[in-house]
Coordinates of C-alpha atoms and ligand atoms in Angstrom, one line a residue:
M25 CA 56.7 28.8 51.4
P26 CA 54.6 31.3 53.3
L27 CA 54.6 34.9 52.3
T28 CA 56.5 37.1 54.7
I29 CA 56.6 40.9 54.5
Y30 CA 58.5 43.5 56.5
D31 CA 55.9 45.3 58.6
S32 CA 57.1 48.9 59.2
M33 CA 54.8 49.1 62.3
A34 CA 56.1 46.0 63.9
R35 CA 59.6 46.7 62.6
E36 CA 60.2 43.1 61.6
K37 CA 59.3 40.5 59.0
R38 CA 56.0 38.9 59.7
E39 CA 54.1 36.1 58.0
F40 CA 51.3 37.6 55.9
I41 CA 48.0 36.3 57.1
P42 CA 45.0 38.1 55.5
A43 CA 41.9 38.7 57.5
D44 CA 39.9 37.1 54.7
P45 CA 41.8 35.2 52.0
D46 CA 38.9 35.6 49.7
R47 CA 39.2 39.3 49.8
V48 CA 42.8 40.5 50.4
T49 CA 42.9 44.3 50.6
L50 CA 45.7 46.6 49.6
Y51 CA 45.9 50.4 49.6
V52 CA 48.7 52.5 48.3
C53 CA 48.9 56.3 48.4
G54 CA 48.8 57.4 44.8
P55 CA 49.8 60.5 42.8
T56 CA 48.8 64.1 43.2
V57 CA 48.0 64.8 39.6
Y58 CA 49.3 68.3 38.7
S59 CA 52.4 67.3 36.7
Y60 CA 54.5 64.3 35.4
A61 CA 55.6 61.5 37.8
H62 CA 59.3 61.2 38.2
I63 CA 61.1 57.9 38.3
G64 CA 61.2 58.0 42.2
N65 CA 57.4 58.1 42.3
A66 CA 57.4 55.3 39.8
R67 CA 59.5 53.2 42.2
S68 CA 56.6 53.1 44.7
A69 CA 54.1 52.2 41.9
V70 CA 56.3 49.4 40.6
A71 CA 57.2 48.0 44.0
F72 CA 53.6 47.7 45.0
D73 CA 52.6 46.4 41.6
L74 CA 55.0 43.6 42.3
L75 CA 53.3 42.9 45.7
Y76 CA 49.9 43.0 44.0
R77 CA 51.1 40.4 41.4
V78 CA 52.5 38.2 44.2
L79 CA 49.2 38.4 46.2
R80 CA 47.2 37.6 43.0
A81 CA 49.3 34.6 42.4
Q82 CA 48.9 33.4 46.0
Y83 CA 45.2 34.2 46.6
G84 CA 43.7 34.3 43.0
E85 CA 43.2 37.2 40.7
N86 CA 39.6 37.7 41.9
H87 CA 40.5 37.6 45.6
V88 CA 42.7 40.7 45.9
V89 CA 41.4 44.2 45.9
Y90 CA 44.0 46.9 45.3
A91 CA 43.1 50.6 45.6
R92 CA 45.5 53.4 44.7
N93 CA 44.0 56.8 45.0
I94 CA 44.2 59.9 42.8
T95 CA 44.7 63.1 44.8
D96 CA 42.8 65.6 42.5
I97 CA 42.4 68.4 45.0
D98 CA 45.5 70.0 46.5
D99 CA 47.1 73.4 46.9
K100 CA 49.8 72.4 44.3
I101 CA 47.0 71.6 41.8
I102 CA 45.3 75.0 42.5
K103 CA 48.7 76.7 41.9
A104 CA 49.3 74.8 38.7
A105 CA 45.9 75.8 37.4
R106 CA 46.5 79.4 38.2
E107 CA 49.9 79.4 36.5
S108 CA 48.7 77.6 33.3
G109 CA 45.2 79.2 33.2
E110 CA 43.7 75.8 32.6
P111 CA 40.7 74.6 34.7
I112 CA 41.6 72.3 37.6
G113 CA 39.5 69.4 36.2
A114 CA 41.4 69.5 32.9
I115 CA 44.8 69.5 34.6
T116 CA 44.0 66.6 36.9
E117 CA 42.4 64.5 34.2
K118 CA 45.3 65.1 31.8
F119 CA 47.9 64.1 34.4
A120 CA 45.9 61.2 35.7
D121 CA 45.8 59.9 32.1
I122 CA 49.5 60.5 31.6
Y123 CA 50.3 58.7 34.9
R124 CA 48.2 55.7 33.9
A125 CA 49.9 55.5 30.5
D126 CA 53.4 55.9 31.9
M127 CA 52.9 53.4 34.7
G128 CA 51.3 51.0 32.2
A129 CA 54.5 51.3 30.1
L130 CA 56.4 50.2 33.2
G131 CA 54.3 47.1 33.4
V132 CA 52.2 48.4 36.3
L133 CA 48.8 46.8 36.3
R134 CA 45.8 49.1 36.8
P135 CA 44.6 48.8 40.4
D136 CA 41.1 47.4 40.9
L137 CA 40.0 50.7 42.3
E138 CA 41.2 54.3 41.6
P139 CA 39.2 56.5 44.0
K140 CA 39.4 60.2 43.4
A141 CA 39.5 62.6 46.4
T142 CA 36.9 64.9 44.8
G143 CA 34.5 61.9 44.6
H144 CA 34.5 61.4 48.3
V145 CA 33.9 64.8 49.8
G146 CA 30.5 63.7 51.3
P147 CA 32.0 60.8 53.3
M148 CA 34.9 63.1 54.3
I149 CA 32.4 65.5 55.9
A150 CA 30.7 62.5 57.6
M151 CA 34.0 61.3 59.0
M152 CA 34.8 64.8 60.4
E153 CA 31.4 64.9 62.1
R154 CA 32.1 61.6 63.7
L155 CA 35.5 62.7 64.9
I156 CA 34.1 65.9 66.4
E157 CA 31.5 63.8 68.2
E158 CA 34.3 61.6 69.6
D159 CA 36.2 64.7 70.7
A160 CA 39.0 63.8 68.4
A161 CA 38.5 66.9 66.2
Y162 CA 37.3 70.4 66.7
E163 CA 36.2 73.4 64.6
A164 CA 38.2 76.7 64.7
E165 CA 37.8 79.6 62.4
G166 CA 36.3 77.7 59.5
H167 CA 38.9 74.9 59.9
V168 CA 38.4 71.4 61.3
L169 CA 41.5 70.2 63.2
F170 CA 42.4 66.8 64.4
S171 CA 43.3 66.7 68.1
V172 CA 46.4 64.6 68.3
D173 CA 46.0 64.2 72.1
A174 CA 42.9 62.1 71.3
Y175 CA 45.0 59.3 70.0
A176 CA 47.4 57.8 72.5
D177 CA 49.4 55.7 70.0
Y178 CA 50.2 58.8 67.8
G179 CA 53.8 58.4 66.7
K180 CA 54.0 54.6 66.9
L181 CA 54.6 54.1 63.2
S182 CA 57.4 56.6 62.7
G183 CA 58.7 55.9 66.3
A184 CA 59.8 59.5 66.8
D185 CA 59.4 61.5 69.9
R186 CA 56.3 63.7 69.6
D187 CA 58.3 67.0 70.3
E188 CA 60.8 65.9 67.7
M189 CA 58.0 65.2 65.2
I190 CA 56.5 68.6 65.7
A191 CA 59.8 70.3 65.2
G192 CA 60.7 68.0 62.3
A193 CA 57.4 68.5 60.5
R194 CA 57.5 72.3 61.2
V195 CA 53.8 72.0 61.8
E196 CA 52.4 75.4 61.4
V197 CA 51.6 77.0 64.7
A198 CA 48.3 78.8 64.2
P199 CA 46.5 80.7 66.9
Y200 CA 43.3 78.6 66.5
K201 CA 45.2 75.3 67.2
K202 CA 44.7 73.8 70.7
S203 CA 48.0 72.0 70.4
P204 CA 50.8 72.8 67.9
A205 CA 50.7 69.1 66.7
D206 CA 47.1 69.2 65.7
F207 CA 46.6 68.9 61.9
V208 CA 44.1 70.2 59.4
L209 CA 41.2 68.0 58.3
W210 CA 39.4 70.8 56.5
K211 CA 40.2 74.3 55.6
P212 CA 38.2 77.3 54.3
S213 CA 38.5 78.1 50.6
K214 CA 38.7 81.7 49.4
E215 CA 36.3 82.9 46.8
D216 CA 38.6 82.0 43.8
E217 CA 39.6 78.6 45.2
P218 CA 37.7 75.4 44.7
G219 CA 35.5 74.4 47.6
W220 CA 32.5 72.4 48.9
D221 CA 29.8 73.5 51.3
S222 CA 30.1 71.9 54.7
P223 CA 28.7 72.5 58.2
W224 CA 31.9 74.7 58.8
G225 CA 31.4 76.8 55.7
R226 CA 32.8 76.5 52.2
G227 CA 36.1 74.7 52.2
R228 CA 38.2 71.8 51.0
P229 CA 39.7 68.7 52.6
G230 CA 43.3 68.1 53.8
W231 CA 45.4 65.4 52.1
H232 CA 45.6 63.1 55.2
L233 CA 41.8 62.9 55.6
E234 CA 41.3 62.0 51.9
C235 CA 43.2 58.6 52.3
S236 CA 41.4 57.6 55.5
V237 CA 38.0 58.2 53.9
M238 CA 38.8 56.6 50.5
I239 CA 40.0 53.5 52.4
E240 CA 36.9 53.4 54.5
S241 CA 34.6 53.9 51.4
E242 CA 36.4 51.6 49.0
L243 CA 37.9 48.8 51.2
G244 CA 36.5 49.0 54.7
E245 CA 37.5 50.1 58.2
T246 CA 40.5 47.8 58.5
I247 CA 42.6 46.6 55.5
D248 CA 45.3 44.0 55.2
I249 CA 48.2 46.1 53.8
H250 CA 48.8 49.8 53.5
G251 CA 51.8 50.9 51.4
G252 CA 53.6 54.0 50.2
G253 CA 57.0 55.6 50.1
Q254 CA 59.2 55.9 53.2
D255 CA 58.7 59.6 53.4
L256 CA 54.9 59.1 53.9
R257 CA 55.4 57.4 57.3
F258 CA 55.3 60.8 59.0
P259 CA 53.1 62.8 59.0
H260 CA 50.9 61.3 56.4
H261 CA 50.5 57.8 57.5
E262 CA 50.7 58.6 61.2
N263 CA 47.7 61.0 60.6
E264 CA 45.8 58.5 58.6
I265 CA 46.2 56.0 61.4
A266 CA 45.0 58.4 64.1
Q267 CA 42.0 59.6 62.1
S268 CA 40.8 56.2 61.1
A269 CA 41.2 54.6 64.6
C270 CA 39.3 57.5 66.2
A271 CA 36.5 57.4 63.6
H272 CA 36.2 53.6 64.0
K273 CA 36.2 53.1 67.8
G274 CA 39.9 52.1 67.8
A275 CA 39.8 49.6 64.9
P276 CA 43.3 49.6 63.3
L277 CA 43.5 51.1 59.8
A278 CA 45.8 48.3 58.5
H279 CA 47.3 45.0 59.8
Y280 CA 50.5 45.5 57.8
W281 CA 52.4 48.6 56.8
M282 CA 55.0 48.6 53.9
H283 CA 57.3 51.4 52.8
N284 CA 59.6 51.6 49.8
G285 CA 63.0 53.2 50.1
F286 CA 64.1 56.2 48.2
L287 CA 65.4 56.4 44.7
R288 CA 68.4 58.6 44.8
M289 CA 70.5 60.8 42.5
G290 CA 73.9 60.7 44.0
E291 CA 73.6 61.5 47.7
D292 CA 70.1 63.0 47.5
K293 CA 66.6 61.7 47.3
M294 CA 65.1 62.4 43.9
S295 CA 62.4 65.0 44.6
K296 CA 60.7 67.8 42.9
S297 CA 61.7 70.3 45.7
L298 CA 65.4 69.5 45.0
G299 CA 64.9 69.8 41.3
N300 CA 66.9 66.6 40.6
I301 CA 64.2 64.7 38.9
L302 CA 64.0 62.5 35.8
L303 CA 60.5 62.0 34.5
A304 CA 59.3 58.5 33.8
H305 CA 57.6 60.0 30.7
D306 CA 61.0 61.2 29.3
L307 CA 63.0 58.1 30.3
L308 CA 60.4 56.0 28.4
K309 CA 61.3 57.8 25.2
D310 CA 64.8 56.4 25.4
W311 CA 64.4 53.1 27.2
H312 CA 61.9 50.3 27.0
G313 CA 59.5 50.2 30.0
E314 CA 60.8 46.7 30.9
V315 CA 64.4 48.1 31.1
L316 CA 63.2 50.8 33.5
R317 CA 61.1 48.3 35.5
W318 CA 64.1 45.9 35.8
A319 CA 66.3 48.8 37.0
L320 CA 63.7 49.9 39.6
L321 CA 63.4 46.3 40.9
S322 CA 67.1 45.5 40.8
A323 CA 67.6 46.6 44.4
H324 CA 65.4 45.3 47.2
Y325 CA 62.4 47.7 47.6
R326 CA 63.4 48.8 51.1
Q327 CA 67.0 49.6 50.2
P328 CA 68.0 52.9 48.6
L329 CA 68.5 52.7 44.9
E330 CA 70.9 55.0 43.1
W331 CA 69.7 55.9 39.7
T332 CA 72.5 56.1 37.1
E333 CA 73.1 55.8 33.4
E334 CA 75.2 52.8 34.2
L335 CA 72.2 51.1 36.0
L336 CA 70.1 51.7 32.9
K337 CA 72.8 50.3 30.5
Q338 CA 73.3 47.2 32.6
S339 CA 69.5 46.6 32.9
K340 CA 69.2 46.9 29.1
Q341 CA 72.0 44.4 28.6
Q342 CA 70.5 42.0 31.1
M343 CA 67.1 42.2 29.4
D344 CA 68.7 41.6 26.1
R345 CA 70.3 38.5 27.5
F346 CA 66.9 37.2 28.6
Y347 CA 65.3 37.9 25.3
R348 CA 68.2 36.1 23.5
A349 CA 67.9 33.1 25.8
L350 CA 64.1 32.9 25.2
T351 CA 64.5 33.1 21.5
L352 CA 67.5 30.7 21.2
V353 CA 66.9 27.5 19.1
P354 CA 63.5 28.9 18.0
E355 CA 62.4 25.5 16.6
F356 CA 62.1 24.5 20.3
P357 CA 59.7 27.0 21.9
P358 CA 58.9 27.3 25.6
L359 CA 57.0 24.6 27.3
K360 CA 54.7 25.0 30.3
N361 CA 56.7 24.6 33.5
E362 CA 54.5 25.5 36.5
K363 CA 56.9 24.0 39.0
L364 CA 59.7 26.4 38.0
V365 CA 57.3 29.4 38.0
E366 CA 56.2 28.5 41.5
H367 CA 59.8 28.0 42.6
L368 CA 60.8 31.5 41.3
T369 CA 57.8 33.0 43.0
T370 CA 59.0 31.8 46.4
F371 CA 61.9 34.3 46.2
L372 CA 59.4 37.1 46.3
H373 CA 57.6 35.4 49.3
D374 CA 60.6 36.5 51.3
D375 CA 59.6 40.2 51.6
L376 CA 59.8 40.7 47.8
N377 CA 63.4 39.7 47.4
T378 CA 63.9 40.8 43.8
P379 CA 67.7 40.6 43.9
A380 CA 67.4 36.8 44.7
L381 CA 64.7 36.3 42.0
F382 CA 66.8 38.2 39.4
S383 CA 69.9 36.1 40.1
A384 CA 67.9 32.9 39.9
M385 CA 66.5 34.1 36.5
H386 CA 70.0 34.8 35.3
G387 CA 71.0 31.2 36.3
I388 CA 68.2 29.9 34.2
A389 CA 69.3 31.9 31.2
S390 CA 72.8 30.5 31.7
N391 CA 71.4 27.0 31.6
I392 CA 69.6 27.7 28.4
F393 CA 72.8 29.1 26.7
T394 CA 74.8 26.1 28.0
H395 CA 72.3 23.5 26.8
A396 CA 72.1 25.2 23.5
E397 CA 75.9 25.1 23.1
E398 CA 76.0 21.4 24.2
R399 CA 73.3 20.6 21.7
E400 CA 75.1 22.5 18.9
A401 CA 78.3 20.5 19.7
L402 CA 76.5 17.2 19.5
L403 CA 74.8 18.1 16.2
K404 CA 78.3 18.8 14.8
N405 CA 79.4 15.4 15.9
L406 CA 76.5 13.8 14.1
K407 CA 77.3 15.7 10.9
R408 CA 80.9 14.7 11.2
G409 CA 79.8 11.1 11.7
D410 CA 77.8 11.4 8.4
A411 CA 80.7 12.9 6.5
E412 CA 83.6 10.8 7.8
P413 CA 83.1 7.0 7.7
D414 CA 86.0 6.6 10.2
Y415 CA 84.5 8.9 12.8
K416 CA 82.9 6.5 15.3
I417 CA 79.8 7.7 16.9
D418 CA 76.9 6.1 18.7
R419 CA 74.1 7.8 16.9
K420 CA 71.3 6.6 19.1
L421 CA 73.0 7.8 22.2
V422 CA 73.9 11.2 20.8
E423 CA 70.4 11.7 19.4
G424 CA 69.0 10.8 22.8
R425 CA 71.3 13.4 24.4
I426 CA 70.3 16.1 21.9
K427 CA 66.6 15.4 22.5
E428 CA 67.3 15.7 26.3
F429 CA 68.9 19.1 25.8
E430 CA 66.1 20.3 23.6
E431 CA 63.5 19.3 26.2
K432 CA 65.5 21.0 28.9
I433 CA 65.8 24.2 26.9
Q434 CA 62.1 24.2 26.4
M435 CA 61.4 23.6 30.1
W436 CA 63.8 26.3 31.2
K437 CA 62.5 28.7 28.6
G438 CA 58.9 28.0 29.7
G439 CA 59.5 28.6 33.4
L440 CA 61.5 31.7 32.7
L441 CA 59.0 33.2 30.3
A442 CA 56.0 32.5 32.5
A443 CA 57.7 33.7 35.7
G444 CA 58.8 36.9 33.8
K445 CA 55.3 37.6 32.6
R446 CA 53.9 37.0 36.1
F447 CA 56.1 39.8 37.3
G448 CA 55.8 42.2 34.3
F449 CA 58.6 41.2 31.9
F450 CA 59.1 39.6 28.5
N451 CA 55.8 40.9 27.1
E452 CA 57.5 42.4 24.1
D453 CA 57.7 40.6 20.7
P454 CA 61.4 39.6 20.6
A455 CA 61.6 40.9 17.0
V456 CA 60.5 44.3 18.1
W457 CA 62.7 44.1 21.2
F458 CA 65.9 43.7 19.2
K459 CA 65.0 46.2 16.7
G460 CA 63.6 48.7 19.2
A461 CA 64.6 52.3 18.9
D462 CA 67.6 52.9 21.1
S463 CA 69.3 56.1 22.1
G464 CA 71.8 57.2 19.5
G465 CA 72.8 54.5 16.9
P466 CA 71.6 54.3 13.3
S467 CA 67.8 54.1 12.7
A468 CA 66.2 50.9 11.5
E469 CA 65.9 52.3 8.0
E470 CA 69.5 53.2 7.8
I471 CA 70.5 49.7 9.0
E472 CA 68.1 48.0 6.4
A473 CA 69.6 50.2 3.6
L474 CA 73.2 49.1 4.6
I475 CA 72.2 45.5 4.8
A476 CA 70.8 45.8 1.2
E477 CA 74.0 47.4 0.1
R478 CA 76.0 44.7 1.7
A479 CA 74.0 42.0 0.0
E480 CA 74.6 43.7 -3.4
A481 CA 78.3 43.9 -2.6
R482 CA 78.5 40.2 -1.8
K483 CA 76.7 39.3 -5.0
A484 CA 79.3 41.4 -6.8
K485 CA 82.0 39.5 -4.8
N486 CA 83.1 42.8 -3.3
F487 CA 83.7 41.1 0.1
A488 CA 85.9 44.0 1.4
R489 CA 82.9 46.4 1.1
A490 CA 80.6 43.8 2.6
D491 CA 82.9 43.3 5.6
E492 CA 83.4 47.0 6.0
I493 CA 79.6 47.5 6.3
R494 CA 79.3 44.7 8.9
D495 CA 82.2 46.1 11.0
D496 CA 80.9 49.7 10.8
L497 CA 77.5 48.5 12.0
A498 CA 79.1 46.5 14.8
A499 CA 81.0 49.6 15.9
K500 CA 77.6 51.3 16.2
G501 CA 76.2 48.5 18.3
V502 CA 74.4 46.7 15.5
I503 CA 75.1 43.0 15.1
L504 CA 74.3 41.2 11.8
E505 CA 73.6 37.5 11.6
D506 CA 73.6 35.8 8.2
G507 CA 71.0 33.2 7.7
A508 CA 69.3 31.3 4.8
Q509 CA 66.7 34.1 4.4
G510 CA 69.4 36.8 4.3
A511 CA 70.9 38.8 7.2
T512 CA 69.0 39.7 10.3
W513 CA 70.1 42.4 12.8
R514 CA 69.9 43.3 16.4
R515 CA 71.3 45.9 18.7
S516 CA 74.0 44.7 21.0
Ligands
LIG1151 P1 54.5 62.5 45.9 O1 54.0 62.8 44.6 O2 55.7 63.2 46.4 O3 53.3 62.5 46.9 O4 55.0 61.0 45.9 C1 54.2 59.9 45.4 C2 54.8 58.6 45.9 O5 56.1 58.5 45.4 C3 54.8 58.5 47.4 O6 54.5 57.2 47.8 C4 56.3 58.9 47.7 O7 56.7 58.3 48.9 C5 57.0 58.3 46.5 N1 58.3 58.9 46.3 C6 58.5 60.2 46.1 N2 59.8 60.4 45.8 C7 60.5 59.2 45.9 C8 61.8 58.8 45.7 N3 62.8 59.6 45.4 N4 62.1 57.5 45.9 C9 61.1 56.6 46.2 N5 59.8 56.9 46.3 C10 59.5 58.2 46.2
LIG1152 ZN1 47.7 58.3 51.9

């Protein structure tokens, strides 16, 4: 099945055909590193990580180049440095590291390239010089501004009327601007602000220019896919498109544009300015990264996703169910099942249809549970046949059926496990998964102590106390399972 993606520029699903299948290029606007990423930011990182994984599966791991930048010069960073008294470099390095660690915990692969804005100031100056030469930019009072009139297609991506866009963006009307829509490529730095020497004096780049230049330096003039959150379509991406096209004699910046929808808290977009944010870093203290990843991908990436405690609880339950299915009948471990992995991948070939993929995965888990039950029932029949001479049973037939179920369980497990891993799930050791720290509930030590007490009680034939301990733990969400080696436990 060919890979189709919704192209925000064409406003329709299009078959994805890379310019060069040996070098598929993807760029996503990355974080501005002055504080912790919230879970809405993480939605963008996770959605495009999934795309990256699908592209790698399709074209080969060494044939996809994914760049996600780090914006390490920005007014917000300067402000954070002032407030904390820490040097800018220390702040940006610290939060870039935290970002990488938090996204890693969400199963986000490191992009192939992580260009930093401060590492590209030379090429930024060169691009501005080219834009001035082309009459697409001009200098005014130490600023360099992009002349929006130089690019006829300005506004095509966001589709808004230019006057509306100007009003909507509340573009600063400065006396040195030729047109109010013109935006800043370079601005002068005050004495106490970070800056670089340039033909227009000491200053620093604007955010939009950074991405155009990092794409040019790291990936080339025209890339296959450019992604980011929906809020970046205007003005950020519109400006990137205009700058790059004018600097490259009209060559388009990207063949496909993809935008993820918002993560919401109730009616509102989760955003720092509204103050309704939950940090990925904090959520990871209470929830396994795979639970958060599952929750983030549970809605289609273009749809809004409402973030609730209920969503988290459901995601945890669903992941538990998969881990149980994968560890059921442990003497029959997963077997390689490439066909099923490929089949599951095709759900994502339809514009990353995660809801369809997830429901297919649930169907497979159900198959595993059903086959395990059927096998269990047949094993009982065999035992009964051994114990009761009158109980007629065709042993050979039943044994054949049991074997069939076991093989099926192994094949379903194999496909489910490998597909899950391909998309960033089931990487945890199941023993750790089921004993993992959970919010609330007794600690692992408390549980182990109670299990020991219960074993003693049973030895002493105090079954009432033994049952009481089991029921108490069950009420706290801990399930005990008695086995030959003693009791094991997991959280429900
Ligand atoms: P920012 O730090 O605001 O520049 O955002 C970094 C990335 O996260 C961008 O791609 C944004 O579009 C995206 N983003 C920010 N808030 C949300 C949200 N509530 N839901 C989805 N994506 C978001
Ligand atoms: Zn960008």
